[in-house]
PDB file of C-alpha atoms in Angstrom:
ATOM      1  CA  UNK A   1       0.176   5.483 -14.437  1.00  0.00           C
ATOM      2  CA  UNK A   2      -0.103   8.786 -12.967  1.00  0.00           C
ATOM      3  CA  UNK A   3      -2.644   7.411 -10.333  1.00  0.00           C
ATOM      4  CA  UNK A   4      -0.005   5.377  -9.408  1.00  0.00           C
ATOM      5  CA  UNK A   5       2.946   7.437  -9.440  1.00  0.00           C
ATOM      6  CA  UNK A   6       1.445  10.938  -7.552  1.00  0.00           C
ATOM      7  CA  UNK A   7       0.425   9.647  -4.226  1.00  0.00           C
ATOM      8  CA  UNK A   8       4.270   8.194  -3.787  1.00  0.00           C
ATOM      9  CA  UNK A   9       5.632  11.321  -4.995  1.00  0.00           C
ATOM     10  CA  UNK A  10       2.655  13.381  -2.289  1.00  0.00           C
ATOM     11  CA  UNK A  11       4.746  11.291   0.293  1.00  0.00           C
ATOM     12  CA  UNK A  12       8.099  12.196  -0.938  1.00  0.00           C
ATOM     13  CA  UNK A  13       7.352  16.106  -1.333  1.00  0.00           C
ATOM     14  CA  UNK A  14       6.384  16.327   2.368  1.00  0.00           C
ATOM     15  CA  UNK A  15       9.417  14.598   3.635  1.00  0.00           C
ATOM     16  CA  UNK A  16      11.248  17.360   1.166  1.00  0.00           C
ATOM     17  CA  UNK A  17       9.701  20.011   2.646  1.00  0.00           C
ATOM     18  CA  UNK A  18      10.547  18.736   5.908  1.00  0.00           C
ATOM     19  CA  UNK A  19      14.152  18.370   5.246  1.00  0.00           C
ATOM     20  CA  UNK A  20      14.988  20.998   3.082  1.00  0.00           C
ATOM     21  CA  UNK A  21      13.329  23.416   4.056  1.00  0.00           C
ATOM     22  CA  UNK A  22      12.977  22.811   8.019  1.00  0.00           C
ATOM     23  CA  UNK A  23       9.308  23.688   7.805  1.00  0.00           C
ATOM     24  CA  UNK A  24       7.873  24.172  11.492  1.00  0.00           C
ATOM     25  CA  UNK A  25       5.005  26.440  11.195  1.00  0.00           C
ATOM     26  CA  UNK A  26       2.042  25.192  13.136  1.00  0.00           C
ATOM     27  CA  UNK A  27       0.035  27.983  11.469  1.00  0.00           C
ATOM     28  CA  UNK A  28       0.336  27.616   8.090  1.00  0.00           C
ATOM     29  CA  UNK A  29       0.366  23.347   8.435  1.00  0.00           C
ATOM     30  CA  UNK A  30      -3.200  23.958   9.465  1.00  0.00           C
ATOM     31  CA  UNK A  31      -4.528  26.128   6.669  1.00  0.00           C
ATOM     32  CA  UNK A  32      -3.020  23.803   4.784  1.00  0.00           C
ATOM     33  CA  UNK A  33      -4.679  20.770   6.393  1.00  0.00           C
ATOM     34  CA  UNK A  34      -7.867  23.091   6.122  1.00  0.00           C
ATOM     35  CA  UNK A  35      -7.804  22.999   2.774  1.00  0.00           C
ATOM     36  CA  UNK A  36      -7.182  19.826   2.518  1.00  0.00           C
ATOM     37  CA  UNK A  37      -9.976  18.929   4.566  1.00  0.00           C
ATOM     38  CA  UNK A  38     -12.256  20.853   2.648  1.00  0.00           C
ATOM     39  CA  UNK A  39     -11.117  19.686  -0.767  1.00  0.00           C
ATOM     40  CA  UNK A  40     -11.504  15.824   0.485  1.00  0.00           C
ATOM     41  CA  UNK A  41     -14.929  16.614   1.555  1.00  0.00           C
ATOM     42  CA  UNK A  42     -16.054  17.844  -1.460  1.00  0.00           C
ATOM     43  CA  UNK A  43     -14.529  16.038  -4.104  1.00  0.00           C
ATOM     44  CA  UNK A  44     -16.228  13.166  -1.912  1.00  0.00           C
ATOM     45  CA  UNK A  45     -19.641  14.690  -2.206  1.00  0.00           C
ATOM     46  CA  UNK A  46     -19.412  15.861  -5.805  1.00  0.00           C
ATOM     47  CA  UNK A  47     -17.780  12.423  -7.454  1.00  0.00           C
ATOM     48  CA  UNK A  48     -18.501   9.061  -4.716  1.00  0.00           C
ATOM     49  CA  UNK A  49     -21.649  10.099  -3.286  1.00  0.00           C
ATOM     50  CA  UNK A  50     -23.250  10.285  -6.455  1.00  0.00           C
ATOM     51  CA  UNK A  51     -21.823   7.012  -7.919  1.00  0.00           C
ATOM     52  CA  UNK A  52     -22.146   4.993  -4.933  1.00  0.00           C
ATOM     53  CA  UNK A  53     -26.033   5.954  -4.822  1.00  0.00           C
ATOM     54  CA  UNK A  54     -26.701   5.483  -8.569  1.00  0.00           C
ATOM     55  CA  UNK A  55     -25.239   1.737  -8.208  1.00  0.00           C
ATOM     56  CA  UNK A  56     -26.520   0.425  -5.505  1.00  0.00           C
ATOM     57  CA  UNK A  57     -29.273  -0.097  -2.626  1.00  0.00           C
ATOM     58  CA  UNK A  58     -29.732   3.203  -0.971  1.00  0.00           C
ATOM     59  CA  UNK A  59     -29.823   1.717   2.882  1.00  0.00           C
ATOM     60  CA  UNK A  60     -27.367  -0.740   2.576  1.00  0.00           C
ATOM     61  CA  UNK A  61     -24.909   1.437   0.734  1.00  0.00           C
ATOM     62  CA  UNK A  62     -25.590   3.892   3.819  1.00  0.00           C
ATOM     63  CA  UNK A  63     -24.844   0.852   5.820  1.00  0.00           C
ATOM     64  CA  UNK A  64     -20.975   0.327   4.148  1.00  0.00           C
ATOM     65  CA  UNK A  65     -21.027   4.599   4.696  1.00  0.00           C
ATOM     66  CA  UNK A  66     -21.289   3.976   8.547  1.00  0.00           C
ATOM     67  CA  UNK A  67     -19.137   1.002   8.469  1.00  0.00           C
ATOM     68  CA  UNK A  68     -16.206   3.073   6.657  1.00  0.00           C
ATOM     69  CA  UNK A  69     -16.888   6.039   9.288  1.00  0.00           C
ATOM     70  CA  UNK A  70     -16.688   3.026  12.461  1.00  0.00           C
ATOM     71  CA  UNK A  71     -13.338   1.949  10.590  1.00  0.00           C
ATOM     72  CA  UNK A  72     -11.365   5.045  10.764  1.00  0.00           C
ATOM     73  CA  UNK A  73     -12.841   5.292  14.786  1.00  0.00           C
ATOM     74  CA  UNK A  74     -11.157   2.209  14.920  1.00  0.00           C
ATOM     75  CA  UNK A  75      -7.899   2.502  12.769  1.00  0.00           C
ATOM     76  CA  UNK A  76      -7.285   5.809  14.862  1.00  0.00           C
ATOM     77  CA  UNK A  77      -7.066   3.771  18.674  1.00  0.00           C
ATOM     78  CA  UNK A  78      -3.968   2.712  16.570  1.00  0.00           C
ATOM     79  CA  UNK A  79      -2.501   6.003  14.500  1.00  0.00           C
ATOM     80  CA  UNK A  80      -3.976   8.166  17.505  1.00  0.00           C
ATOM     81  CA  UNK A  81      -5.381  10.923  14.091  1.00  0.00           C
ATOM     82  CA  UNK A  82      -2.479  10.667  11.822  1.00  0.00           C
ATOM     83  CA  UNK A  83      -4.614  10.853   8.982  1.00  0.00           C
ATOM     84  CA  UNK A  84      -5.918  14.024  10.389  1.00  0.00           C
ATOM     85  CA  UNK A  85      -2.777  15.578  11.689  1.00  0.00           C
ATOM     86  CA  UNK A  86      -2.048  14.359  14.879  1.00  0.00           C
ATOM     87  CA  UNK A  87       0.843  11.654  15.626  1.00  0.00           C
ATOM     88  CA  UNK A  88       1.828  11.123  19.076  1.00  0.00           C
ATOM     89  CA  UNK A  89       5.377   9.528  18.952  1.00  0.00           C
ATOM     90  CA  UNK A  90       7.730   9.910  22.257  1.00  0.00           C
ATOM     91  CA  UNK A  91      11.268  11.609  22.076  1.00  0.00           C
ATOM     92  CA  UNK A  92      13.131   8.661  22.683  1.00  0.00           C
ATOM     93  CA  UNK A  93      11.303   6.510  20.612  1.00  0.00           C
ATOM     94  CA  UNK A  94      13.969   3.882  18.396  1.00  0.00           C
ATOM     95  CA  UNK A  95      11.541   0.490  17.757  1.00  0.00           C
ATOM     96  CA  UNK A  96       9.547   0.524  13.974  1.00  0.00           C
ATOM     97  CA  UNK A  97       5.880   1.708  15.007  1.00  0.00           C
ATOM     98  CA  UNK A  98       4.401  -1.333  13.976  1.00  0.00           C
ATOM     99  CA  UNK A  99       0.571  -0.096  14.945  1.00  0.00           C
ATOM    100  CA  UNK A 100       1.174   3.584  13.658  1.00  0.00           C
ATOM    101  CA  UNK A 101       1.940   1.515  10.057  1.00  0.00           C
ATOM    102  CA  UNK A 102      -0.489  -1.010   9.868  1.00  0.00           C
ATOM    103  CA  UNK A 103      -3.482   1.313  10.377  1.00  0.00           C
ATOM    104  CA  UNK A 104      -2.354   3.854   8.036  1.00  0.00           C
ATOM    105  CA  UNK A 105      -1.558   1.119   5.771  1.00  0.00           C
ATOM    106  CA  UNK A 106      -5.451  -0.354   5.974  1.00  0.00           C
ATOM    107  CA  UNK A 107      -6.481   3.391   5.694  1.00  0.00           C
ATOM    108  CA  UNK A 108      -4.228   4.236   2.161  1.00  0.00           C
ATOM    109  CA  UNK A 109      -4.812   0.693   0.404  1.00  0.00           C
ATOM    110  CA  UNK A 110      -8.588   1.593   0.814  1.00  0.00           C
ATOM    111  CA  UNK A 111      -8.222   5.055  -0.634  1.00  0.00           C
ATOM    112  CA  UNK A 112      -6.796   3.838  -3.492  1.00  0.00           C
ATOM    113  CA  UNK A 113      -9.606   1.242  -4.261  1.00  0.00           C
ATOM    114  CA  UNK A 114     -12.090   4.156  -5.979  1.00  0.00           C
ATOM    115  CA  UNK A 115      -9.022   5.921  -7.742  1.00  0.00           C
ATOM    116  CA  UNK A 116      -9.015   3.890 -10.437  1.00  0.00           C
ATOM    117  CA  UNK A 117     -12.325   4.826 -11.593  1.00  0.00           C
ATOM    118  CA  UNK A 118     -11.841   8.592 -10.191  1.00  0.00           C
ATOM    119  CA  UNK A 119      -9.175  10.552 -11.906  1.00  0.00           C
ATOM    120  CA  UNK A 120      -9.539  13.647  -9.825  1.00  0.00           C
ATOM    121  CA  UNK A 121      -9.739  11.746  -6.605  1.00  0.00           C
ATOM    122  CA  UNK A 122      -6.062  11.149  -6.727  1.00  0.00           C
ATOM    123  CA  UNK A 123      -5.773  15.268  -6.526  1.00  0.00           C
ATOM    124  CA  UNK A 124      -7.584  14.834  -3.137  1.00  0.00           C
ATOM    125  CA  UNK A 125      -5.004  12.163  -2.025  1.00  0.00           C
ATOM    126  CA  UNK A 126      -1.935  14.367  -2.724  1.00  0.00           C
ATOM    127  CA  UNK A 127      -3.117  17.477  -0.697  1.00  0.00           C
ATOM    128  CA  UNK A 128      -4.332  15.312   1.889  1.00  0.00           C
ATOM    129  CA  UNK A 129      -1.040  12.963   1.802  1.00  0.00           C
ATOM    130  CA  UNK A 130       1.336  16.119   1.985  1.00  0.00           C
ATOM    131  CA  UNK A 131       0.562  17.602   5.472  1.00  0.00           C
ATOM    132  CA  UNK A 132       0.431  14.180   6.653  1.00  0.00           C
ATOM    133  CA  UNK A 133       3.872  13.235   5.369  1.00  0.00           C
ATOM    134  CA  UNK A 134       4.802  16.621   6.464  1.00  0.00           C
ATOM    135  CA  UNK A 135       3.796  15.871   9.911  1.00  0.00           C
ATOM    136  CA  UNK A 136       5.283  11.955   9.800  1.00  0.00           C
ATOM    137  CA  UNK A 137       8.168  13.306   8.605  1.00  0.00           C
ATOM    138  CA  UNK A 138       8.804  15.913  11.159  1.00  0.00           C
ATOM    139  CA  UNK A 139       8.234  13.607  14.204  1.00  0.00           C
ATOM    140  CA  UNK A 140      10.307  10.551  13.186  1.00  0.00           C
ATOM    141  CA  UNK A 141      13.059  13.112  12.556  1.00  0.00           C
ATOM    142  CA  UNK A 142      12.712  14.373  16.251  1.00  0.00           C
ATOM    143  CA  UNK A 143      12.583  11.373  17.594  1.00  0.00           C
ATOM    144  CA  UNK A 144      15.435   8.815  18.135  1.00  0.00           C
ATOM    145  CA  UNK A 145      14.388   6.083  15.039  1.00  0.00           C
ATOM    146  CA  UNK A 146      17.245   5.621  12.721  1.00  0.00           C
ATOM    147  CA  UNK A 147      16.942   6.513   9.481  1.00  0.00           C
ATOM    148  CA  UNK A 148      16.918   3.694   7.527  1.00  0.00           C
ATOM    149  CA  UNK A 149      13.107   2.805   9.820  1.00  0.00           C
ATOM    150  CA  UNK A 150      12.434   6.185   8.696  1.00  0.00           C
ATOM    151  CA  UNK A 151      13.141   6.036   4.928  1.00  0.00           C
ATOM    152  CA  UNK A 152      11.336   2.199   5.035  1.00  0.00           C
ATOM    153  CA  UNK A 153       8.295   3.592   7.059  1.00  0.00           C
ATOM    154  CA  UNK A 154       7.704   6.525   4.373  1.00  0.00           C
ATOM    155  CA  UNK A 155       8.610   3.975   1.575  1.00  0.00           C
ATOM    156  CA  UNK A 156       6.329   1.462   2.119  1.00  0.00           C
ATOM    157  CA  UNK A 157       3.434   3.942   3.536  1.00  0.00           C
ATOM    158  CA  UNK A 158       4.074   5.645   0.071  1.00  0.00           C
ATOM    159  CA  UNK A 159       3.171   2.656  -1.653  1.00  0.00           C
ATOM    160  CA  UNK A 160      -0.222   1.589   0.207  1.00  0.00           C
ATOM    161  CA  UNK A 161      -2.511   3.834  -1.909  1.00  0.00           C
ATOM    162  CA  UNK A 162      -0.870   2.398  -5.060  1.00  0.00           C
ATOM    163  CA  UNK A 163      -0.860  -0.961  -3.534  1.00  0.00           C
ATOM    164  CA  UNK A 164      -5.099  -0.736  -3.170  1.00  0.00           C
ATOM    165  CA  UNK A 165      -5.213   0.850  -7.226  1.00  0.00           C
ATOM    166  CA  UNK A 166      -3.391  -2.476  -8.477  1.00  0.00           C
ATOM    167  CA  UNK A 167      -5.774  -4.315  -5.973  1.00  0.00           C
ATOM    168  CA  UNK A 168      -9.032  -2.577  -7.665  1.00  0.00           C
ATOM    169  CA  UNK A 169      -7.407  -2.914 -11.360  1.00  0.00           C
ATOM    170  CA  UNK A 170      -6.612  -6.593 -11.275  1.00  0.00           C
ATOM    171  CA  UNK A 171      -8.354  -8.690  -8.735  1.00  0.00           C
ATOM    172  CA  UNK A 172     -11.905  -9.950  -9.782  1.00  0.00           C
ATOM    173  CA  UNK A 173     -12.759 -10.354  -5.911  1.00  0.00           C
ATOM    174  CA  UNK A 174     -12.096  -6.154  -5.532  1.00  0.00           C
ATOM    175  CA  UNK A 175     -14.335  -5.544  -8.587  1.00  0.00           C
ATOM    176  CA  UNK A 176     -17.101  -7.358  -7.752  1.00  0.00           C
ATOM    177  CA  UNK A 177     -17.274  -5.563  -4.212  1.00  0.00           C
ATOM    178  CA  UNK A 178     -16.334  -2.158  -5.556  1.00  0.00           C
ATOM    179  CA  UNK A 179     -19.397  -0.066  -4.945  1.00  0.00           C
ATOM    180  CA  UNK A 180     -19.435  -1.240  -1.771  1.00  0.00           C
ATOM    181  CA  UNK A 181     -15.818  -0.616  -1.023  1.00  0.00           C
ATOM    182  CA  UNK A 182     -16.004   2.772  -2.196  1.00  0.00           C
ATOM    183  CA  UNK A 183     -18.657   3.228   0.555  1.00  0.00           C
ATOM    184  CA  UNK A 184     -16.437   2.399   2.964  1.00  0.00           C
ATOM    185  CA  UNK A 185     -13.952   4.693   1.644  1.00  0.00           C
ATOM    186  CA  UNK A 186     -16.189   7.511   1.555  1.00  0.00           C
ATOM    187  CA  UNK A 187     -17.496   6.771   5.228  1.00  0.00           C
ATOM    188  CA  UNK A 188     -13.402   7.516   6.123  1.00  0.00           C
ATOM    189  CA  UNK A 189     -13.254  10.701   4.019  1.00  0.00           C
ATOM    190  CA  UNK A 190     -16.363  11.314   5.814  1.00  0.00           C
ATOM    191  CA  UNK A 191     -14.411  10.926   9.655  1.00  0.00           C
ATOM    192  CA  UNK A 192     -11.121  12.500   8.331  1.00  0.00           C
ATOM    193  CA  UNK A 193     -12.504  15.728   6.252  1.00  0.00           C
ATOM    194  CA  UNK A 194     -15.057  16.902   8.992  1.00  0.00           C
ATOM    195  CA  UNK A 195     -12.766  15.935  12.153  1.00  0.00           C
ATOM    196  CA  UNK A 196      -9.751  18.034  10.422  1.00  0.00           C
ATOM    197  CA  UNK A 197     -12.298  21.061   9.522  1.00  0.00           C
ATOM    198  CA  UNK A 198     -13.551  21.052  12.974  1.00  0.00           C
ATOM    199  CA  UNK A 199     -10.713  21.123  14.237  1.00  0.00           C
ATOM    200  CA  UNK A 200      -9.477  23.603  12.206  1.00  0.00           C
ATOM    201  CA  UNK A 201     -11.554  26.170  13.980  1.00  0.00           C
ATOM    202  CA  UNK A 202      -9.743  26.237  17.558  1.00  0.00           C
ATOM    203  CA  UNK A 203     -11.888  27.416  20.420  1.00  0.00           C
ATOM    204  CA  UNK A 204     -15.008  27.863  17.641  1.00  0.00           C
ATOM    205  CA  UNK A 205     -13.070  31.176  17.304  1.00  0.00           C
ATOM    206  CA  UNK A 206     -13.819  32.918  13.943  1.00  0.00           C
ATOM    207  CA  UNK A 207     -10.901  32.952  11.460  1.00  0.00           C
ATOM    208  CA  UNK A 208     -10.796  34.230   7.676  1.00  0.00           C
ATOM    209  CA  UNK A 209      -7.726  33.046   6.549  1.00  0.00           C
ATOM    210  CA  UNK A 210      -9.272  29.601   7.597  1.00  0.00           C
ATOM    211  CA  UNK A 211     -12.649  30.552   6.262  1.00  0.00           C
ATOM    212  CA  UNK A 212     -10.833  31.457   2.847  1.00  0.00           C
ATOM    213  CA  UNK A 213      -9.017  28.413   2.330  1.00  0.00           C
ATOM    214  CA  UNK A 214     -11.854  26.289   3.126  1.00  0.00           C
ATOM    215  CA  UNK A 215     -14.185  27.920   0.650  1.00  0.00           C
ATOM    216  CA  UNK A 216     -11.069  27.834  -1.874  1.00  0.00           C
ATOM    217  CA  UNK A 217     -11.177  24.039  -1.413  1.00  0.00           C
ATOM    218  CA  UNK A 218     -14.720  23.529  -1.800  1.00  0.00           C
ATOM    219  CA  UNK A 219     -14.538  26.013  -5.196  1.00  0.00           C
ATOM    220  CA  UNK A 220     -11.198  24.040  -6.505  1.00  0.00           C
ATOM    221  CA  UNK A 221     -12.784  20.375  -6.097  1.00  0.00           C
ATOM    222  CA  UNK A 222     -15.983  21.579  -7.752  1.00  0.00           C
ATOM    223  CA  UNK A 223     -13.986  22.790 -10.940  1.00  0.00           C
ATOM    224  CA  UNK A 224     -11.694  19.806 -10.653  1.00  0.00           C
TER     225      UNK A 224
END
């Protein structure tokens, strides 16, 4: 139930954070998306990889790999990066962004396909879902949408990783492709961890606090 339950809530404490406490510090957003990053990757590497290897066809599941990686490239000509921190909504915007929804939407129902059989992926989820609500939240509030496209765009994008756990649990079709699916899904982790960590590191530039969270990420998933 909790697998269920903590990616909605993720979505709900970002909004929070946005709201109540008017947060609107570039800076600390991206250590946080950092560590986010980092944590994705390696909970990725340490949990799917292995799995996803031991069950199945080494070049083919490499194959579904790529294919998940080609995905997000092509989800993200629709969310412009939201999944890695970057949302692109105009000032004066007022009309549901129908794209922006759908391709997060593809992106969090396949997330949530692996869950079921990962406990500590869902950890992975929240930290990554946070920033990313954070970010949502913060631009739709800016902008000119009313709130009531607001609440139902963080509503129903809360319930897409949830949506793809039922999916997993309860439909024959989902089980019989799993492995496969959770190839895909570790090709996007793939895209979305490395893009955010590289982009973490503006200009190439060296930076410890950066450096620290990072390596805290990559510690925390390995203990997880």
């Amino acid at each position: 139930m909790l697998n269920y339950l903590l990616p909605i809530l993720a979505v709900l404490i970002g909004f929070l954070i946005v709201v109540l406490f008017k947060f609107n510090e570039k800076s600390n957003l991206k250590l946080f998306l950092a560590f986010s990053g980092a944590f994705l990757l390696s909970i990725t590497v340490f949990n799917l990889f292995p799995e996803v290897y031991h069950h199945g066809d080494t070049k083919r599941t490499g194959v579904f790999i790529m294919l998940g990686i080609l995905l997000q490239i092509f989800l993200e000509f629709f969310s412009k990066g939201a999944e890695h921190g970057h949302v692109h909504i105009h000032d004066d915007m007022n009309k549901f962004p129908w794209l922006l929804f759908v391709s997060l939407s593809i992106h969090s129902i396949l997330e949530g396909f692996p869950m079921h059989e990962h406990d500590t992926l869902v950890y992975g989820i929240i930290i990554h879902k946070i920033p990313i609500a954070i970010i949502l939240s913060t631009f739709f509030i800016n902008s000119k949408m009313s709130k009531t496209k607001i609440a139902a765009f963080l509503i129903f994008f809360s319930l897409m990783t949830p949506l793809g756990s039922y999916i997993a649990d309860n439909f024959q079709i989902a089980k019989d492709y799993y492995h496969e699916i959770s190839a895909i899904v570790i090709g996007i982790f793939l895209h979305i961890s490395t893009v955010i960590l590289f982009e973490s590191s503006e200009g190439h530039k060296f930076n410890l606090r950066k450096l620290i969270v990072i390596l805290l990420g990559i510690v925390i998933a390995y203990y997880v």
